[in-house]
CSV table of C-alpha atoms in Angstrom, one decimal:
chain,number,residue,atom,x,y,z
V,1,UNK,CA,-17.0,15.5,-23.4
V,2,UNK,CA,-20.6,14.8,-24.2
V,3,UNK,CA,-22.2,12.0,-22.1
V,4,UNK,CA,-22.8,9.8,-25.3
V,5,UNK,CA,-19.1,10.1,-26.5
V,6,UNK,CA,-17.9,9.3,-22.9
V,7,UNK,CA,-20.1,6.2,-22.7
V,8,UNK,CA,-18.8,5.0,-26.1
V,9,UNK,CA,-15.2,5.4,-24.9
V,10,UNK,CA,-16.0,3.5,-21.6
V,11,UNK,CA,-17.7,0.8,-23.5
V,12,UNK,CA,-14.7,0.3,-25.8
V,13,UNK,CA,-12.3,0.3,-22.9
V,14,UNK,CA,-14.4,-1.9,-20.8
V,15,UNK,CA,-14.6,-4.6,-23.5
V,16,UNK,CA,-10.8,-4.5,-24.0
V,17,UNK,CA,-10.2,-4.7,-20.3
V,18,UNK,CA,-12.6,-7.8,-19.8
V,19,UNK,CA,-10.8,-9.6,-22.5
V,20,UNK,CA,-7.5,-8.8,-21.1
V,21,UNK,CA,-8.0,-9.9,-17.6
V,22,UNK,CA,-9.9,-13.0,-18.6
V,23,UNK,CA,-6.8,-14.1,-20.5
V,24,UNK,CA,-4.1,-12.8,-18.2
V,25,UNK,CA,-5.3,-13.1,-14.7
V,26,UNK,CA,-6.3,-16.7,-13.4
V,27,UNK,CA,-8.1,-15.0,-10.6
V,28,UNK,CA,-10.6,-13.4,-12.9
V,29,UNK,CA,-10.8,-16.2,-15.4
V,30,UNK,CA,-11.9,-18.3,-12.3
V,31,UNK,CA,-14.2,-15.7,-11.0
V,32,UNK,CA,-16.0,-15.1,-14.4
V,33,UNK,CA,-16.1,-18.8,-15.2
V,34,UNK,CA,-17.9,-19.3,-11.7
V,35,UNK,CA,-20.3,-16.5,-12.5
V,36,UNK,CA,-21.0,-18.1,-16.0
V,37,UNK,CA,-19.8,-15.0,-17.7
V,38,UNK,CA,-17.5,-15.0,-20.8
V,39,UNK,CA,-15.8,-11.8,-22.4
V,40,UNK,CA,-18.1,-12.1,-25.3
V,41,UNK,CA,-21.0,-11.5,-22.9
V,42,UNK,CA,-19.7,-7.8,-22.4
V,43,UNK,CA,-21.0,-5.8,-25.2
V,44,UNK,CA,-22.1,-2.5,-23.4
V,45,UNK,CA,-21.8,-0.6,-20.2
V,46,UNK,CA,-25.0,-2.1,-19.0
V,47,UNK,CA,-23.4,-5.5,-19.1
V,48,UNK,CA,-21.0,-4.7,-16.3
V,49,UNK,CA,-23.4,-6.0,-13.9
V,50,UNK,CA,-22.8,-9.3,-15.0
V,51,UNK,CA,-19.2,-9.3,-13.9
V,52,UNK,CA,-18.2,-10.3,-10.4
V,53,UNK,CA,-17.0,-7.8,-7.6
V,54,UNK,CA,-13.5,-7.5,-6.3
V,55,UNK,CA,-12.8,-6.9,-2.7
V,56,UNK,CA,-9.7,-5.9,-0.6
V,57,UNK,CA,-9.7,-9.4,0.8
V,58,UNK,CA,-9.1,-10.7,-2.7
V,59,UNK,CA,-5.9,-8.7,-2.9
V,60,UNK,CA,-4.8,-10.1,0.5
V,61,UNK,CA,-5.6,-13.6,-0.6
V,62,UNK,CA,-3.5,-13.3,-3.7
V,63,UNK,CA,-0.7,-11.5,-2.0
V,64,UNK,CA,1.8,-10.4,-3.3
V,65,UNK,CA,1.5,-10.5,-7.1
V,66,UNK,CA,-1.5,-12.8,-7.9
V,67,UNK,CA,-3.7,-10.2,-9.4
V,68,UNK,CA,-1.0,-8.7,-11.6
V,69,UNK,CA,-2.0,-8.9,-15.3
V,70,UNK,CA,1.5,-8.4,-16.8
V,71,UNK,CA,4.9,-10.0,-16.3
V,72,UNK,CA,7.1,-8.6,-13.6
V,73,UNK,CA,9.5,-7.2,-16.2
V,74,UNK,CA,6.7,-4.8,-17.1
V,75,UNK,CA,6.2,-3.5,-13.6
V,76,UNK,CA,8.1,-0.4,-12.9
V,77,UNK,CA,6.7,0.6,-9.4
V,78,UNK,CA,5.3,-1.4,-6.5
V,79,UNK,CA,3.1,0.3,-3.8
V,80,UNK,CA,1.2,-1.3,-1.0
V,81,UNK,CA,-0.8,-0.8,2.2
V,82,UNK,CA,0.8,-1.1,5.6
V,83,UNK,CA,-0.9,-4.4,6.4
V,84,UNK,CA,-2.0,-3.2,9.9
V,85,UNK,CA,-5.3,-4.9,9.6
V,86,UNK,CA,-4.1,-8.1,8.1
V,87,UNK,CA,-2.0,-9.0,5.0
V,88,UNK,CA,-0.8,-6.1,3.1
V,89,UNK,CA,-2.1,-5.4,-0.3
V,90,UNK,CA,0.3,-4.8,-3.1
V,91,UNK,CA,-0.4,-2.9,-6.3
V,92,UNK,CA,1.8,-2.8,-9.4
V,93,UNK,CA,2.3,0.0,-12.2
V,94,UNK,CA,3.6,-0.2,-15.6
V,95,UNK,CA,5.2,2.8,-17.3
V,96,UNK,CA,2.0,3.6,-19.0
V,97,UNK,CA,0.2,3.3,-15.5
V,98,UNK,CA,2.6,5.9,-14.0
V,99,UNK,CA,1.8,8.3,-16.9
V,100,UNK,CA,-1.9,7.9,-16.4
V,101,UNK,CA,-1.5,8.5,-12.6
V,102,UNK,CA,0.5,11.6,-13.2
V,103,UNK,CA,-2.2,12.8,-15.6
V,104,UNK,CA,-5.2,12.3,-13.4
V,105,UNK,CA,-3.4,13.9,-10.4
V,106,UNK,CA,-2.6,16.8,-12.6
V,107,UNK,CA,-6.2,17.1,-13.5
V,108,UNK,CA,-7.1,17.2,-10.0
V,109,UNK,CA,-4.5,19.9,-9.1
V,110,UNK,CA,-5.6,21.9,-12.0
V,111,UNK,CA,-9.2,21.8,-10.6
V,112,UNK,CA,-7.6,23.5,-7.4
V,113,UNK,CA,-6.3,26.3,-9.5
V,114,UNK,CA,-2.8,25.1,-9.4
V,115,UNK,CA,-0.5,26.0,-12.3
V,116,UNK,CA,3.2,25.7,-13.4
V,117,UNK,CA,3.8,29.0,-11.4
V,118,UNK,CA,3.1,27.4,-8.1
V,119,UNK,CA,5.2,25.7,-5.5
V,120,UNK,CA,3.6,22.6,-4.0
V,121,UNK,CA,4.6,21.2,-0.7
V,122,UNK,CA,3.9,17.5,-0.6
V,123,UNK,CA,3.4,16.5,3.1
V,124,UNK,CA,1.9,13.2,2.3
V,125,UNK,CA,4.0,10.2,3.3
V,126,UNK,CA,6.4,8.9,0.7
V,127,UNK,CA,7.3,5.1,0.4
V,128,UNK,CA,4.9,2.3,-0.2
V,129,UNK,CA,1.9,4.7,0.7
V,130,UNK,CA,0.7,6.2,-2.8
V,131,UNK,CA,0.1,9.6,-1.4
V,132,UNK,CA,3.5,11.3,-1.5
V,133,UNK,CA,4.6,10.1,-5.0
V,134,UNK,CA,1.2,10.3,-6.5
V,135,UNK,CA,0.8,14.1,-5.6
V,136,UNK,CA,4.6,14.4,-6.5
V,137,UNK,CA,4.2,13.3,-10.2
V,138,UNK,CA,0.9,15.0,-10.6
V,139,UNK,CA,2.5,18.3,-9.5
V,140,UNK,CA,5.5,17.7,-11.8
V,141,UNK,CA,3.3,16.9,-14.7
V,142,UNK,CA,1.8,20.5,-14.5
V,143,UNK,CA,5.3,22.0,-14.2
V,144,UNK,CA,5.1,23.0,-10.5
V,145,UNK,CA,8.0,23.4,-8.2
V,146,UNK,CA,7.7,20.4,-5.9
V,147,UNK,CA,8.9,20.4,-2.3
V,148,UNK,CA,8.9,16.6,-1.4
V,149,UNK,CA,9.0,17.1,2.4
V,150,UNK,CA,6.8,14.0,3.3
V,151,UNK,CA,4.9,13.9,6.5
V,152,UNK,CA,6.1,14.8,10.0
V,153,UNK,CA,8.7,17.3,11.4
V,154,UNK,CA,6.1,20.1,11.7
V,155,UNK,CA,8.5,22.9,12.6
V,156,UNK,CA,10.4,22.3,9.3
V,157,UNK,CA,7.0,22.1,7.4
V,158,UNK,CA,6.3,25.7,8.5
V,159,UNK,CA,9.9,27.0,8.1
V,160,UNK,CA,9.9,25.7,4.4
V,161,UNK,CA,6.5,26.8,3.7
V,162,UNK,CA,7.5,30.3,4.8
V,163,UNK,CA,11.1,30.4,3.2
V,164,UNK,CA,10.1,28.8,-0.2
V,165,UNK,CA,7.0,30.7,-0.5
V,166,UNK,CA,4.9,27.5,-0.8
V,167,UNK,CA,1.4,28.3,-2.6
V,168,UNK,CA,-0.3,24.9,-2.3
V,169,UNK,CA,-0.2,22.2,0.3
V,170,UNK,CA,-0.9,18.5,-0.2
V,171,UNK,CA,-1.4,16.2,2.8
V,172,UNK,CA,-4.2,14.8,5.0
V,173,UNK,CA,-6.8,17.3,6.3
V,174,UNK,CA,-6.0,16.1,9.9
V,175,UNK,CA,-2.4,17.0,9.4
V,176,UNK,CA,-3.1,20.2,7.7
V,177,UNK,CA,-5.0,21.2,10.7
V,178,UNK,CA,-2.3,20.2,13.0
V,179,UNK,CA,0.2,22.2,11.2
V,180,UNK,CA,-2.2,25.2,11.4
V,181,UNK,CA,-2.5,24.7,15.1
V,182,UNK,CA,1.2,24.7,15.4
V,183,UNK,CA,1.8,28.1,13.8
V,184,UNK,CA,1.7,30.1,16.9
V,185,UNK,CA,3.9,27.7,19.0
V,186,UNK,CA,6.6,28.0,16.4
V,187,UNK,CA,6.3,31.9,15.9
V,188,UNK,CA,4.2,32.0,12.7
V,189,UNK,CA,1.1,33.8,11.5
V,190,UNK,CA,-1.1,32.9,8.6
V,191,UNK,CA,0.1,36.1,6.8
V,192,UNK,CA,3.7,34.8,6.9
V,193,UNK,CA,2.7,32.3,4.2
V,194,UNK,CA,1.7,32.7,0.4
V,195,UNK,CA,-0.3,29.6,0.7
V,196,UNK,CA,-3.6,29.8,-1.5
V,197,UNK,CA,-4.7,26.2,-1.9
V,198,UNK,CA,-4.8,23.0,0.0
V,199,UNK,CA,-5.4,19.5,-1.6
V,200,UNK,CA,-6.4,17.2,1.2
V,201,UNK,CA,-7.3,13.5,1.1
V,202,UNK,CA,-6.6,10.1,2.4
V,203,UNK,CA,-9.3,10.2,5.1
V,204,UNK,CA,-13.0,11.3,5.3
V,205,UNK,CA,-13.4,14.9,6.1
V,206,UNK,CA,-16.6,17.1,6.4
V,207,UNK,CA,-17.6,20.4,4.9
V,208,UNK,CA,-17.2,21.9,8.4
V,209,UNK,CA,-13.6,20.8,8.4
V,210,UNK,CA,-13.0,22.6,5.0
V,211,UNK,CA,-14.4,25.9,6.6
V,212,UNK,CA,-12.1,25.3,9.6
V,213,UNK,CA,-9.0,24.8,7.4
V,214,UNK,CA,-9.9,27.7,5.2
V,215,UNK,CA,-10.3,30.0,8.2
V,216,UNK,CA,-7.0,29.1,9.7
V,217,UNK,CA,-5.0,29.0,6.6
V,218,UNK,CA,-6.6,31.7,4.5
V,219,UNK,CA,-6.8,29.2,1.5
V,220,UNK,CA,-9.3,27.4,-0.7
V,221,UNK,CA,-9.3,23.7,0.6
V,222,UNK,CA,-10.0,20.9,-2.0
V,223,UNK,CA,-10.9,17.2,-1.5
V,224,UNK,CA,-8.7,14.7,-3.5
V,225,UNK,CA,-10.0,11.1,-3.6
V,226,UNK,CA,-8.3,8.0,-4.5
V,227,UNK,CA,-7.1,4.6,-3.1
V,228,UNK,CA,-4.1,2.5,-3.9
V,229,UNK,CA,-6.1,-0.5,-5.2
V,230,UNK,CA,-7.6,1.6,-7.9
V,231,UNK,CA,-4.6,4.0,-8.6
V,232,UNK,CA,-3.8,6.1,-5.7
V,233,UNK,CA,-4.7,9.8,-5.2
V,234,UNK,CA,-6.1,11.3,-8.4
V,235,UNK,CA,-9.3,9.2,-8.8
V,236,UNK,CA,-11.5,12.4,-8.3
V,237,UNK,CA,-11.3,16.0,-6.9
V,238,UNK,CA,-13.7,18.8,-6.3
V,239,UNK,CA,-13.5,22.0,-8.4
V,240,UNK,CA,-13.9,25.6,-7.1
V,241,UNK,CA,-17.6,25.2,-6.6
V,242,UNK,CA,-17.1,22.3,-4.2
V,243,UNK,CA,-20.4,20.6,-5.3
V,244,UNK,CA,-19.1,17.1,-5.4
V,245,UNK,CA,-15.8,15.5,-6.8
V,246,UNK,CA,-15.3,15.0,-10.5
V,247,UNK,CA,-14.5,11.4,-11.1
V,248,UNK,CA,-11.9,10.9,-14.1
V,249,UNK,CA,-14.4,8.3,-15.4
V,250,UNK,CA,-12.6,7.7,-18.7
V,251,UNK,CA,-10.1,5.8,-16.6
V,252,UNK,CA,-12.3,4.8,-13.6
V,253,UNK,CA,-15.8,3.7,-14.2
V,254,UNK,CA,-18.0,4.3,-11.1
V,255,UNK,CA,-21.1,2.6,-9.9
V,256,UNK,CA,-23.1,2.9,-6.5
V,257,UNK,CA,-24.5,-0.4,-5.1
V,258,UNK,CA,-26.8,-1.2,-2.3
V,259,UNK,CA,-24.5,-2.2,0.7
V,260,UNK,CA,-26.9,-5.2,1.4
V,261,UNK,CA,-28.0,-6.6,-2.0
V,262,UNK,CA,-25.0,-5.2,-4.0
V,263,UNK,CA,-27.5,-4.3,-6.7
V,264,UNK,CA,-27.1,-0.8,-8.6
V,265,UNK,CA,-29.1,2.0,-6.9
V,266,UNK,CA,-30.9,4.9,-8.7
V,267,UNK,CA,-28.9,8.0,-9.6
V,268,UNK,CA,-28.6,10.2,-6.5
V,269,UNK,CA,-29.1,7.5,-3.9
V,270,UNK,CA,-26.4,6.5,-1.4
V,271,UNK,CA,-24.5,3.3,-1.5
V,272,UNK,CA,-21.2,1.8,-1.7
V,273,UNK,CA,-18.8,3.2,-4.3
V,274,UNK,CA,-17.5,0.6,-6.8
V,275,UNK,CA,-14.7,1.2,-9.6
V,276,UNK,CA,-13.7,-0.6,-12.6
V,277,UNK,CA,-10.2,0.5,-13.8
V,278,UNK,CA,-10.7,0.9,-17.5
V,279,UNK,CA,-7.1,1.5,-18.5
V,280,UNK,CA,-4.8,0.2,-15.8
V,281,UNK,CA,-2.3,-2.4,-17.0
V,282,UNK,CA,-0.4,-3.6,-13.8
V,283,UNK,CA,-3.3,-4.6,-11.7
V,284,UNK,CA,-6.6,-4.0,-13.4
V,285,UNK,CA,-9.6,-4.5,-11.2
V,286,UNK,CA,-13.2,-5.4,-12.1
V,287,UNK,CA,-16.0,-3.9,-10.0
V,288,UNK,CA,-13.8,-3.1,-7.0
V,289,UNK,CA,-16.0,-2.4,-4.0
V,290,UNK,CA,-14.4,0.3,-2.0
V,291,UNK,CA,-17.0,0.2,0.9
V,292,UNK,CA,-16.9,4.1,0.8
V,293,UNK,CA,-20.4,5.5,0.9
V,294,UNK,CA,-21.4,8.1,-1.7
V,295,UNK,CA,-23.6,9.3,-4.4
V,296,UNK,CA,-23.3,10.0,-8.0
V,297,UNK,CA,-24.5,13.1,-10.0
V,298,UNK,CA,-24.4,13.4,-13.8
V,299,UNK,CA,-25.7,16.9,-14.3
V,300,UNK,CA,-23.1,19.5,-15.8
V,301,UNK,CA,-21.2,21.3,-13.1
V,302,UNK,CA,-21.1,25.1,-12.8
V,303,UNK,CA,-17.4,24.8,-13.8
V,304,UNK,CA,-18.5,23.3,-17.2
V,305,UNK,CA,-17.1,19.8,-16.7
V,306,UNK,CA,-19.3,17.0,-17.8
V,307,UNK,CA,-17.4,14.4,-15.7
V,308,UNK,CA,-19.7,12.5,-13.2
V,309,UNK,CA,-19.4,13.9,-9.7
V,310,UNK,CA,-19.4,11.8,-6.4
V,311,UNK,CA,-20.7,13.2,-3.1
V,312,UNK,CA,-17.9,13.7,-0.5
V,313,UNK,CA,-17.4,10.4,1.3
V,314,UNK,CA,-19.6,10.2,4.4
V,315,UNK,CA,-17.9,7.2,5.9
V,316,UNK,CA,-17.3,3.6,5.1
V,317,UNK,CA,-19.9,0.8,5.2
V,318,UNK,CA,-17.5,-1.3,7.1
V,319,UNK,CA,-16.2,1.4,9.4
V,320,UNK,CA,-19.8,2.1,10.5
V,321,UNK,CA,-20.4,1.8,14.2
V,322,UNK,CA,-23.6,0.2,15.5
V,323,UNK,CA,-24.3,1.7,19.0
V,324,UNK,CA,-27.5,0.5,20.5
V,325,UNK,CA,-28.9,-0.2,17.2
V,326,UNK,CA,-28.0,3.1,15.8
V,327,UNK,CA,-25.7,3.6,12.8
V,328,UNK,CA,-22.9,6.1,13.5
V,329,UNK,CA,-20.0,7.4,11.5
V,330,UNK,CA,-17.2,9.3,13.1
V,331,UNK,CA,-17.7,12.2,10.6
V,332,UNK,CA,-21.1,12.9,12.2
V,333,UNK,CA,-19.2,13.6,15.5
V,334,UNK,CA,-16.8,15.9,13.7
V,335,UNK,CA,-19.6,17.7,12.0
V,336,UNK,CA,-21.3,18.7,15.3
V,337,UNK,CA,-18.2,19.8,16.9
V,338,UNK,CA,-17.3,22.1,14.0
V,339,UNK,CA,-20.7,23.4,13.5
V,340,UNK,CA,-20.7,24.5,17.3
V,341,UNK,CA,-17.2,26.1,16.9
V,342,UNK,CA,-16.6,26.2,20.6
V,343,UNK,CA,-13.8,23.5,20.9
V,344,UNK,CA,-10.9,22.5,18.7
V,345,UNK,CA,-11.4,19.9,15.9
V,346,UNK,CA,-9.2,17.2,17.7
V,347,UNK,CA,-11.1,14.5,19.4
V,348,UNK,CA,-11.2,10.8,20.2
V,349,UNK,CA,-14.2,8.7,20.4
V,350,UNK,CA,-14.2,5.8,22.9
V,351,UNK,CA,-16.8,3.0,22.6
V,352,UNK,CA,-17.2,0.7,25.6
V,353,UNK,CA,-19.7,-2.0,26.7
V,354,UNK,CA,-21.0,-2.0,30.3
V,355,UNK,CA,-23.1,-4.9,31.0
V,356,UNK,CA,-25.1,-5.3,27.7
V,357,UNK,CA,-25.1,-1.5,27.1
V,358,UNK,CA,-22.8,0.1,24.5
V,359,UNK,CA,-21.4,3.6,25.9
V,360,UNK,CA,-19.8,6.4,24.2
V,361,UNK,CA,-17.3,8.8,25.5
V,362,UNK,CA,-16.0,11.6,23.6
V,363,UNK,CA,-12.7,13.4,24.6
V,364,UNK,CA,-12.4,16.8,22.8
V,365,UNK,CA,-9.7,19.4,23.2
V,366,UNK,CA,-10.6,22.7,24.4
V,367,UNK,CA,-9.9,25.8,22.3
V,368,UNK,CA,-7.0,28.0,23.6
V,369,UNK,CA,-9.7,30.7,24.2
V,370,UNK,CA,-11.5,28.5,26.8
V,371,UNK,CA,-8.7,27.8,29.2
V,372,UNK,CA,-9.6,30.7,31.5
V,373,UNK,CA,-13.3,29.7,31.8
V,374,UNK,CA,-14.6,28.7,35.2
V,375,UNK,CA,-15.5,25.1,36.1
V,376,UNK,CA,-19.0,26.0,35.8
V,377,UNK,CA,-18.6,27.4,32.4
V,378,UNK,CA,-16.6,24.2,31.3
V,379,UNK,CA,-19.5,22.0,32.7
V,380,UNK,CA,-22.1,24.0,30.8
V,381,UNK,CA,-20.0,23.7,27.6
V,382,UNK,CA,-19.9,19.8,28.1
V,383,UNK,CA,-23.7,19.7,28.6
V,384,UNK,CA,-24.1,21.8,25.6
V,385,UNK,CA,-21.9,19.4,23.4
V,386,UNK,CA,-23.8,16.4,24.7
V,387,UNK,CA,-27.1,17.8,23.9
V,388,UNK,CA,-26.1,18.7,20.4
V,389,UNK,CA,-24.7,15.3,19.8
V,390,UNK,CA,-27.7,13.5,21.2
V,391,UNK,CA,-30.0,15.7,18.9
V,392,UNK,CA,-27.9,15.0,15.9
V,393,UNK,CA,-27.1,11.3,16.3
V,394,UNK,CA,-29.9,10.0,18.6
V,395,UNK,CA,-27.4,8.7,21.1
V,396,UNK,CA,-26.3,9.8,24.6
V,397,UNK,CA,-22.5,10.7,24.7
V,398,UNK,CA,-20.4,11.5,27.8
V,399,UNK,CA,-18.1,14.4,26.8
V,400,UNK,CA,-15.0,15.1,28.6
V,401,UNK,CA,-13.2,18.2,27.7
V,402,UNK,CA,-9.3,18.1,27.8
V,403,UNK,CA,-6.6,20.7,27.6
V,404,UNK,CA,-5.2,21.8,24.2
V,405,UNK,CA,-2.5,19.4,22.6
V,406,UNK,CA,-3.3,16.3,24.9
V,407,UNK,CA,-4.9,14.2,22.1
V,408,UNK,CA,-2.3,12.4,20.0
V,409,UNK,CA,-1.7,14.0,16.5
V,410,UNK,CA,-1.4,11.9,13.5
V,411,UNK,CA,1.0,12.8,10.6
V,412,UNK,CA,-0.9,10.4,8.4
V,413,UNK,CA,-4.5,9.1,8.5
V,414,UNK,CA,-6.2,10.3,11.7
V,415,UNK,CA,-7.3,7.6,14.1
V,416,UNK,CA,-10.5,9.0,15.7
V,417,UNK,CA,-12.2,5.9,17.3
V,418,UNK,CA,-11.1,3.4,19.8
V,419,UNK,CA,-13.7,0.4,20.0
V,420,UNK,CA,-13.0,-1.4,23.2
V,421,UNK,CA,-15.9,-3.6,22.9
V,422,UNK,CA,-13.9,-6.1,20.8
V,423,UNK,CA,-11.5,-6.7,23.8
V,424,UNK,CA,-14.5,-7.1,26.2
V,425,UNK,CA,-16.4,-9.9,24.5
V,426,UNK,CA,-16.5,-13.2,26.3
């Protein structure tokens, strides 16, 4: 779709959305009144900056259904977060929302080359988490054969993948890596599978992680992006050129804003990713600040799509670690480890405070091939990693090499950082 036509469609949908939420959601009516904005003030896409932001805390404060814009009789599905960091967030879907969700996930899988001839193994968790059912409905929309195995039970994942001739795997990248690392243990080789594509999301992952997954699985690995507040998986996906993720901007209008000032940044500059849900009925959101850090690019992709592309997420503004005045994202650690290719990709970063000084310790698993090395070789490898990390992030890190399979695996979103400073404060 030409850019001008897309902007016209987005403008029409934005005007309709603002009128709808102002008249149906007391929260937004209050927020807009406080900002001195009326629906009539929104006449073009450029006017979106007049609208207030929405944050995750707003969903928690209005738990469970305070942001719903339709009566409960129109809600056919309720999803939500686990609530492990506070009150859970709940999101509701109308029948049309489910159809839209299925469509955008189907678009994502199509970008990954998945067709009706494929068998898709969905190893995302089912339940309140949006990953499993989101991927499931999208694959069914295409006409795929779907294996709804959910997460966990890695032996059975491998067995069914081999027996059913699974051609596409959908799960978190960390769990895909764990399944790959378990092949040998359960008596499988990559050639025992017909897998050709993996659609991985729900956590940030690097290009080096992509290479590692592609090497171990002999597949093409794709990044799918989404979050339950906006829709679930299916907001964006990369195509075969892996040059950014195509955002389905006819449904989700994206902005990038400065993390400090919240003002829009220039095209191509990094900032917080903000979405307005142009077509969602159950719980439409105005300018939802994801806190995910990214960039937007509007040039035409090699694949021919004209959809705006977002850079792979580099981290979150609120997950950022500040260590001795230096900003650090866990993905930077992962990038260095996979670039070196001398350990496994499984690690845990511990942040401590000794006196007034922050310290970092990285525990990383040895690759199976390193187990027979001498103590001197292991010490040399530790120092080499420490030097590479210091050069890359400007911080000293104590590196401890541990035996394979000693770091806890995750069947969902991987936990990579334990910040002990919070329990050490006076």
